mmCIF file of C-alpha atoms in Angstrom:
data_model
loop_
_atom_site.group_PDB
_atom_site.id
_atom_site.type_symbol
_atom_site.label_atom_id
_atom_site.label_comp_id
_atom_site.label_asym_id
_atom_site.label_seq_id
_atom_site.Cartn_x
_atom_site.Cartn_y
_atom_site.Cartn_z
ATOM 1 C CA MET A 24 -0.208 0.231 -0.054
ATOM 2 C CA SER A 25 1.451 3.298 -0.816
ATOM 3 C CA VAL A 26 0.652 6.826 0.729
ATOM 4 C CA ARG A 27 0.468 10.260 -0.797
ATOM 5 C CA THR A 28 1.749 13.158 1.106
ATOM 6 C CA THR A 29 1.045 16.742 0.569
ATOM 7 C CA ALA A 30 1.540 19.543 2.849
ATOM 8 C CA ALA A 31 0.497 18.321 6.499
ATOM 9 C CA LEU A 32 -1.940 15.677 4.564
ATOM 10 C CA THR A 33 -1.136 11.949 3.957
ATOM 11 C CA ILE A 34 -3.772 10.199 1.928
ATOM 12 C CA SER A 35 -3.288 6.502 1.257
ATOM 13 C CA ASP A 36 -3.770 5.384 -2.467
ATOM 14 C CA LEU A 37 -6.472 2.794 -1.396
ATOM 15 C CA LEU A 38 -8.852 5.755 -0.185
ATOM 16 C CA TRP A 39 -9.126 6.471 -4.135
ATOM 17 C CA ASP A 40 -10.174 3.119 -5.151
ATOM 18 C CA ARG A 41 -13.036 2.795 -2.968
ATOM 19 C CA THR A 42 -16.277 2.919 -4.549
ATOM 20 C CA ASP A 43 -17.873 5.738 -2.356
ATOM 21 C CA MET A 44 -14.935 7.991 -3.402
ATOM 22 C CA LEU A 45 -14.851 7.280 -6.800
ATOM 23 C CA ASP A 46 -18.865 7.788 -6.859
ATOM 24 C CA ALA A 47 -18.164 11.206 -5.230
ATOM 25 C CA LEU A 48 -15.329 12.177 -7.733
ATOM 26 C CA ALA A 49 -17.473 11.103 -10.668
ATOM 27 C CA ALA A 50 -20.485 13.312 -9.464
ATOM 28 C CA ARG A 51 -17.947 16.165 -8.358
ATOM 29 C CA ASP A 52 -19.084 16.331 -4.909
ATOM 30 C CA VAL A 53 -16.765 18.196 -3.317
ATOM 31 C CA ALA A 54 -18.279 17.900 0.086
ATOM 32 C CA GLN A 55 -18.255 14.360 0.023
ATOM 33 C CA VAL A 56 -14.751 14.096 -0.848
ATOM 34 C CA PHE A 57 -13.765 16.245 1.692
ATOM 35 C CA ARG A 58 -15.599 14.478 4.225
ATOM 36 C CA LEU A 59 -14.150 11.177 2.960
ATOM 37 C CA VAL A 60 -10.522 12.570 3.117
ATOM 38 C CA GLN A 61 -11.475 13.822 6.807
ATOM 39 C CA ARG A 62 -12.599 10.634 7.923
ATOM 40 C CA ALA A 63 -9.464 8.777 6.777
ATOM 41 C CA THR A 64 -6.872 11.269 7.720
ATOM 42 C CA HIS A 65 -8.623 13.118 10.617
ATOM 43 C CA VAL A 66 -7.167 16.462 9.388
ATOM 44 C CA SER A 67 -8.759 19.930 10.267
ATOM 45 C CA GLN A 68 -10.764 21.946 7.639
ATOM 46 C CA THR A 69 -7.352 24.149 8.269
ATOM 47 C CA THR A 70 -5.067 22.018 7.173
ATOM 48 C CA LEU A 71 -7.692 20.517 3.922
ATOM 49 C CA GLY A 72 -7.719 24.382 2.910
ATOM 50 C CA VAL A 73 -3.880 24.612 2.931
ATOM 51 C CA ALA A 74 -3.721 21.778 1.002
ATOM 52 C CA THR A 75 -6.474 23.042 -1.658
ATOM 53 C CA GLY A 76 -5.560 26.717 -1.776
ATOM 54 C CA LEU A 77 -8.775 27.506 0.093
ATOM 55 C CA SER A 78 -9.702 29.084 3.516
ATOM 56 C CA GLN A 79 -10.766 27.232 6.500
ATOM 57 C CA ALA A 80 -14.229 29.137 5.701
ATOM 58 C CA GLN A 81 -14.544 28.183 2.495
ATOM 59 C CA VAL A 82 -13.981 24.025 3.001
ATOM 60 C CA SER A 83 -16.257 24.583 6.039
ATOM 61 C CA GLU A 84 -18.871 26.098 3.209
ATOM 62 C CA ILE A 85 -18.425 23.674 1.053
ATOM 63 C CA THR A 86 -18.560 20.475 3.294
ATOM 64 C CA SER A 87 -21.779 21.796 4.561
ATOM 65 C CA GLY A 88 -23.502 21.799 1.207
ATOM 66 C CA ALA A 89 -23.800 25.853 1.329
ATOM 67 C CA ARG A 90 -21.359 26.340 -1.264
ATOM 68 C CA ARG A 91 -20.752 24.231 -4.532
ATOM 69 C CA VAL A 92 -17.582 24.268 -6.580
ATOM 70 C CA SER A 93 -18.021 24.167 -10.339
ATOM 71 C CA SER A 94 -14.822 26.160 -11.403
ATOM 72 C CA ILE A 95 -12.371 24.056 -13.361
ATOM 73 C CA ASP A 96 -9.887 26.111 -11.925
ATOM 74 C CA VAL A 97 -10.754 25.294 -8.013
ATOM 75 C CA LEU A 98 -11.448 21.703 -9.228
ATOM 76 C CA ALA A 99 -7.890 21.139 -10.799
ATOM 77 C CA ARG A 100 -6.312 23.201 -7.657
ATOM 78 C CA ILE A 101 -8.376 20.439 -5.689
ATOM 79 C CA CYS A 102 -6.531 17.295 -7.666
ATOM 80 C CA THR A 103 -3.255 18.771 -6.949
ATOM 81 C CA GLY A 104 -3.615 19.445 -3.379
ATOM 82 C CA LEU A 105 -4.922 16.357 -2.498
ATOM 83 C CA SER A 106 -2.313 14.498 -4.740
ATOM 84 C CA MET A 107 -4.888 12.439 -6.550
ATOM 85 C CA PRO A 108 -3.617 9.626 -8.606
ATOM 86 C CA ARG A 109 -4.337 9.679 -12.234
ATOM 87 C CA HIS A 110 -7.386 7.754 -12.518
ATOM 88 C CA ALA A 111 -9.122 9.797 -9.823
ATOM 89 C CA ARG A 112 -7.822 13.122 -11.280
ATOM 90 C CA MET A 113 -9.279 11.850 -14.469
ATOM 91 C CA THR A 114 -12.410 10.440 -12.949
ATOM 92 C CA PHE A 115 -12.644 14.224 -11.219
ATOM 93 C CA LEU A 116 -12.120 16.231 -13.993
ATOM 94 C CA LEU A 117 -14.301 14.227 -16.561
ATOM 95 C CA GLY A 118 -17.280 13.797 -14.418
ATOM 96 C CA GLU A 119 -17.399 9.560 -15.171
ATOM 97 C CA ARG A 120 -15.901 6.687 -14.141
ATOM 98 C CA ASP A 121 -15.241 2.978 -14.992
ATOM 99 C CA GLN A 122 -16.732 0.492 -12.505
ATOM 100 C CA THR A 123 -14.751 -1.165 -10.106
ATOM 101 C CA PRO A 124 -13.530 -5.113 -10.822
ATOM 102 C CA THR A 125 -16.341 -6.211 -8.095
ATOM 103 C CA GLU A 126 -18.907 -4.333 -10.115
ATOM 104 C CA ARG A 127 -18.011 -5.681 -13.335
ATOM 105 C CA ASP A 128 -19.731 -9.022 -14.447
ATOM 106 C CA ALA A 129 -17.566 -11.816 -12.832
ATOM 107 C CA SER A 130 -18.257 -13.531 -15.941
ATOM 108 C CA GLY A 131 -15.612 -11.974 -18.276
ATOM 109 C CA PRO A 132 -12.844 -10.837 -15.810
ATOM 110 C CA GLN A 133 -9.821 -12.256 -18.716
ATOM 111 C CA VAL A 134 -11.953 -9.830 -21.426
ATOM 112 C CA THR A 135 -12.008 -6.872 -18.776
ATOM 113 C CA LYS A 136 -8.309 -7.202 -18.427
ATOM 114 C CA VAL A 137 -7.005 -7.204 -22.079
ATOM 115 C CA LEU A 138 -9.451 -4.362 -22.822
ATOM 116 C CA ARG A 139 -8.144 -2.527 -19.940
ATOM 117 C CA ASP A 140 -4.426 -2.992 -21.249
ATOM 118 C CA ARG A 141 -5.250 -2.440 -24.666
ATOM 119 C CA ARG A 142 -6.122 1.465 -23.882
ATOM 120 C CA ALA A 143 -2.448 1.701 -23.161
ATOM 121 C CA ASP A 144 -1.702 5.235 -22.027
ATOM 122 C CA VAL A 145 -5.355 6.598 -23.518
ATOM 123 C CA THR A 146 -7.093 8.257 -20.465
ATOM 124 C CA ALA A 147 -9.997 10.104 -22.286
ATOM 125 C CA ILE A 148 -11.844 10.004 -25.674
ATOM 126 C CA TYR A 149 -14.335 12.701 -26.662
ATOM 127 C CA SER A 150 -16.603 12.865 -29.648
ATOM 128 C CA SER A 151 -15.345 16.434 -30.284
ATOM 129 C CA ARG A 152 -12.803 19.021 -29.830
ATOM 130 C CA SER A 153 -15.577 21.458 -28.239
ATOM 131 C CA ALA A 154 -16.722 18.599 -25.751
ATOM 132 C CA PHE A 155 -12.775 18.129 -24.978
ATOM 133 C CA VAL A 156 -12.207 21.874 -24.388
ATOM 134 C CA ALA A 157 -15.196 22.061 -22.137
ATOM 135 C CA ASP A 158 -13.941 19.870 -19.746
ATOM 136 C CA LEU A 159 -10.214 20.907 -20.042
ATOM 137 C CA PRO A 160 -10.178 24.556 -21.323
ATOM 138 C CA PRO A 161 -6.924 26.187 -22.546
ATOM 139 C CA HIS A 162 -6.101 27.884 -19.085
ATOM 140 C CA VAL A 163 -6.132 24.594 -17.373
ATOM 141 C CA LEU A 164 -3.879 22.783 -19.844
ATOM 142 C CA PHE A 165 -1.490 25.839 -20.218
ATOM 143 C CA ASP A 166 -1.221 27.959 -17.042
ATOM 144 C CA HIS A 167 1.443 25.986 -15.370
ATOM 145 C CA ALA A 168 3.176 24.450 -18.617
ATOM 146 C CA THR A 169 6.806 24.833 -19.191
ATOM 147 C CA ASP A 170 7.162 23.205 -22.606
ATOM 148 C CA ILE A 171 4.279 23.085 -25.147
ATOM 149 C CA ARG A 172 4.651 21.891 -28.761
ATOM 150 C CA ALA A 173 1.704 22.215 -31.220
ATOM 151 C CA SER A 174 1.020 21.215 -34.848
ATOM 152 C CA GLY A 175 -1.685 21.218 -36.968
ATOM 153 C CA LEU A 176 -3.612 23.556 -39.330
ATOM 154 C CA SER A 177 -4.568 27.198 -37.993
ATOM 155 C CA LEU A 178 -3.804 26.268 -33.749
ATOM 156 C CA ASN A 179 -7.065 28.079 -32.946
ATOM 157 C CA LEU A 180 -6.643 26.783 -29.069
ATOM 158 C CA ILE A 181 -3.038 28.546 -28.611
ATOM 159 C CA CYS A 182 -4.144 31.521 -31.031
ATOM 160 C CA GLN A 183 -7.531 32.324 -30.501
ATOM 161 C CA GLN A 184 -8.710 30.616 -27.022
ATOM 162 C CA TYR A 185 -6.102 31.239 -24.789
ATOM 163 C CA ALA A 186 -5.122 34.904 -23.494
ATOM 164 C CA ASP A 187 -2.249 36.591 -25.124
ATOM 165 C CA ASN A 188 -1.548 38.159 -21.468
ATOM 166 C CA HIS A 189 -1.246 35.001 -20.171
ATOM 167 C CA LEU A 190 1.041 33.369 -23.098
ATOM 168 C CA LEU A 191 3.409 36.603 -22.723
ATOM 169 C CA LYS A 192 3.843 35.782 -18.886
ATOM 170 C CA LEU A 193 4.382 31.774 -19.614
ATOM 171 C CA LEU A 194 7.245 32.868 -22.090
ATOM 172 C CA ALA A 195 8.648 35.950 -20.374
ATOM 173 C CA ALA A 196 8.919 33.089 -17.125
ATOM 174 C CA GLY A 197 10.692 30.820 -19.167
ATOM 175 C CA THR A 198 8.173 28.243 -20.675
ATOM 176 C CA ARG A 199 8.935 27.217 -24.533
ATOM 177 C CA LEU A 200 6.432 27.002 -27.274
ATOM 178 C CA ARG A 201 6.805 25.354 -30.392
ATOM 179 C CA CYS A 202 3.863 25.953 -32.833
ATOM 180 C CA LEU A 203 3.535 24.367 -36.435
ATOM 181 C CA PHE A 204 1.133 25.659 -38.855
ATOM 182 C CA LEU A 205 -0.218 24.294 -42.269
ATOM 183 C CA ASP A 206 1.531 26.604 -44.457
ATOM 184 C CA PRO A 207 -0.840 29.131 -45.666
ATOM 185 C CA ALA A 208 0.504 29.553 -49.011
ATOM 186 C CA GLY A 209 1.432 25.777 -49.193
ATOM 187 C CA ALA A 210 -0.555 23.542 -51.794
ATOM 188 C CA ALA A 211 -1.772 21.372 -48.801
ATOM 189 C CA ILE A 212 -4.196 23.863 -47.306
ATOM 190 C CA ARG A 213 -5.694 24.535 -50.332
ATOM 191 C CA ARG A 214 -6.468 20.790 -50.920
ATOM 192 C CA GLN A 215 -7.826 20.747 -47.404
ATOM 193 C CA GLU A 216 -9.745 23.889 -48.183
ATOM 194 C CA ARG A 217 -11.320 21.967 -51.020
ATOM 195 C CA GLU A 218 -11.792 18.833 -48.902
ATOM 196 C CA ASP A 219 -13.879 20.731 -46.106
ATOM 197 C CA ASP A 220 -16.010 22.734 -48.426
ATOM 198 C CA TYR A 221 -14.227 25.905 -47.541
ATOM 199 C CA PRO A 222 -14.423 28.839 -49.784
ATOM 200 C CA ASP A 223 -10.714 29.276 -51.393
ATOM 201 C CA GLY A 224 -8.435 31.260 -49.282
ATOM 202 C CA GLN A 225 -10.782 31.063 -46.028
ATOM 203 C CA LEU A 226 -8.308 28.566 -44.199
ATOM 204 C CA SER A 227 -5.253 29.996 -45.669
ATOM 205 C CA ALA A 228 -6.246 33.649 -44.675
ATOM 206 C CA LEU A 229 -6.930 32.574 -40.906
ATOM 207 C CA THR A 230 -4.156 30.570 -40.719
ATOM 208 C CA GLU A 231 -1.838 33.574 -41.792
ATOM 209 C CA LEU A 232 -3.597 35.919 -39.318
ATOM 210 C CA ASN A 233 -2.803 32.967 -36.441
ATOM 211 C CA ILE A 234 0.687 33.263 -37.539
ATOM 212 C CA GLN A 235 1.352 37.036 -37.840
ATOM 213 C CA ASN A 236 -0.820 37.704 -34.214
ATOM 214 C CA LEU A 237 1.588 35.346 -32.725
ATOM 215 C CA THR A 238 4.669 36.830 -34.378
ATOM 216 C CA ARG A 239 3.476 40.490 -33.738
ATOM 217 C CA ARG A 240 1.410 39.984 -30.682
ATOM 218 C CA ILE A 241 3.621 37.912 -28.720
ATOM 219 C CA ARG A 242 7.113 37.207 -29.774
ATOM 220 C CA ASP A 243 7.703 40.957 -30.939
ATOM 221 C CA ARG A 244 6.323 41.956 -27.240
ATOM 222 C CA LEU A 245 8.591 39.561 -25.204
ATOM 223 C CA PRO A 246 11.820 40.755 -23.768
ATOM 224 C CA ALA A 247 14.915 39.913 -26.329
ATOM 225 C CA SER A 248 16.113 37.503 -23.523
ATOM 226 C CA ALA A 249 12.439 35.201 -23.921
ATOM 227 C CA ARG A 250 11.920 35.663 -28.071
ATOM 228 C CA ASP A 251 13.679 32.173 -28.597
ATOM 229 C CA ASN A 252 11.344 30.712 -25.903
ATOM 230 C CA LEU A 253 8.771 30.972 -28.805
ATOM 231 C CA ALA A 254 9.530 28.946 -31.998
ATOM 232 C CA ILE A 255 7.178 29.228 -35.231
ATOM 233 C CA GLY A 256 7.376 26.784 -38.244
ATOM 234 C CA VAL A 257 5.259 25.718 -41.406
ATOM 235 C CA TYR A 258 4.932 22.594 -43.201
ATOM 236 C CA ASP A 259 3.032 21.855 -46.550
ATOM 237 C CA GLU A 260 2.121 17.993 -46.018
ATOM 238 C CA SER A 261 -1.240 16.746 -45.862
ATOM 239 C CA ILE A 262 -2.603 16.873 -42.501
ATOM 240 C CA ARG A 263 -3.049 13.994 -40.514
ATOM 241 C CA ALA A 264 -3.826 15.253 -37.207
ATOM 242 C CA ASN A 265 -3.678 18.348 -34.681
ATOM 243 C CA LEU A 266 -0.941 17.382 -31.889
ATOM 244 C CA LEU A 267 -0.971 18.946 -28.816
ATOM 245 C CA LEU A 268 2.100 17.716 -26.087
ATOM 246 C CA ILE A 269 2.531 18.991 -22.786
ATOM 247 C CA ASP A 270 5.334 18.985 -20.533
ATOM 248 C CA ASP A 271 6.363 15.544 -21.822
ATOM 249 C CA ARG A 272 3.742 13.887 -20.375
ATOM 250 C CA LEU A 273 0.227 15.241 -21.614
ATOM 251 C CA CYS A 274 -0.639 14.606 -25.484
ATOM 252 C CA VAL A 275 -3.960 15.578 -27.049
ATOM 253 C CA VAL A 276 -4.614 14.276 -30.118
ATOM 254 C CA GLN A 277 -7.272 15.086 -33.051
ATOM 255 C CA HIS A 278 -7.317 13.127 -36.093
ATOM 256 C CA TYR A 279 -8.779 14.875 -39.484
ATOM 257 C CA LEU A 280 -11.677 13.025 -40.896
ATOM 258 C CA PRO A 281 -13.548 13.781 -44.188
ATOM 259 C CA GLN A 282 -16.206 16.332 -44.505
ATOM 260 C CA LEU A 283 -15.661 17.395 -40.711
ATOM 261 C CA ARG A 284 -14.486 20.771 -39.328
ATOM 262 C CA GLY A 285 -11.611 20.508 -36.805
ATOM 263 C CA VAL A 286 -13.877 21.365 -33.987
ATOM 264 C CA ASP A 287 -16.344 18.444 -34.654
ATOM 265 C CA CYS A 288 -13.725 15.772 -35.135
ATOM 266 C CA PRO A 289 -13.436 13.349 -31.793
ATOM 267 C CA THR A 290 -10.303 14.005 -29.785
ATOM 268 C CA MET A 291 -7.975 11.626 -27.452
ATOM 269 C CA VAL A 292 -6.043 12.347 -24.567
ATOM 270 C CA ILE A 293 -2.848 10.405 -23.780
ATOM 271 C CA GLU A 294 -0.882 10.555 -20.549
ATOM 272 C CA ARG A 295 2.610 9.069 -20.710
ATOM 273 C CA ASN A 296 3.211 6.261 -18.594
ATOM 274 C CA ALA A 297 6.196 3.786 -18.207
ATOM 275 C CA SER A 298 4.803 1.510 -20.855
ATOM 276 C CA THR A 299 6.836 1.173 -23.692
ATOM 277 C CA SER A 300 3.749 -0.073 -25.736
ATOM 278 C CA GLY A 301 1.818 3.293 -25.445
ATOM 279 C CA LEU A 302 0.707 5.762 -27.707
ATOM 280 C CA TYR A 303 2.679 8.771 -26.665
ATOM 281 C CA PRO A 304 5.954 7.867 -28.094
ATOM 282 C CA ILE A 305 4.202 7.532 -31.458
ATOM 283 C CA PHE A 306 2.754 11.091 -31.623
ATOM 284 C CA ASP A 307 6.056 12.492 -29.703
ATOM 285 C CA GLU A 308 7.887 11.140 -33.062
ATOM 286 C CA MET A 309 5.557 12.340 -35.137
ATOM 287 C CA PHE A 310 5.946 15.766 -34.057
ATOM 288 C CA SER A 311 9.412 15.900 -33.897
ATOM 289 C CA SER A 312 9.945 14.500 -37.101
ATOM 290 C CA LEU A 313 7.141 16.728 -38.872
ATOM 291 C CA TRP A 314 9.283 19.811 -36.914
ATOM 292 C CA ASN A 315 12.389 18.482 -38.438
ATOM 293 C CA ARG A 316 10.950 18.930 -41.809
ATOM 294 C CA SER A 317 9.365 22.015 -41.348
ATOM 295 C CA ARG A 318 10.251 25.529 -42.603
ATOM 296 C CA GLN A 319 11.054 27.856 -39.484
ATOM 297 C CA LEU A 320 9.608 31.295 -39.729
#
């Protein structure tokens, strides 16, 4: 049995596997999560508050049901403060969970094991990018990142949906960002426009605008010592997927499908683990190879 220690709080990993805890996490019932943690550890509300960045009064209001937590920022802070293991964190943030082994049909344990193993390091799949962003908005993904790599078409998640001042602050503090766009002057983007039934030049214009904004509104406003933290490149190849890799641990993949806009395509979340059969190394190499073939701006 292992334990996780945060500040003055020590929590057994067994707590996160209990059915009542998993039910509370899936329901995002923070009050019940706090109550279960307190029963297991006998810590005070003050200690809980210190660990999760809340005041004792806020913890008291949450535990009593007088205050309900819905902000993704606060939920993410609670995950970190309580040092939730990966499966508990994903259950809490996604609002859904798998059945525990005792809840599954006992007639098929081997099938269940095989299917679980086959998921490798995939931790979530969304039917569309909009569903993904609703659960994990850009500020949750990027605010504490130290290394971000993105490739795709226009990279709107970074260029249109993440605040300029936040991006400037990240880069000035040392975060590295590499952005790889489909070349707005290339042949591949014209093929993409025809395939997706866009007017000629629409995707090219949007991509060029994002590149210019990233250059002028971000890179040119950075201190000279931090400008190398932002690298921009373009490539002229048929687009296979949007890739987002964060801190060499998290990968978001969105494959392009015929006749579907990027925002409507399924999105997959991968968390790197020790398994050599996982998908993370495949997409890590895919980005590196594409970056090496790209033209830097």
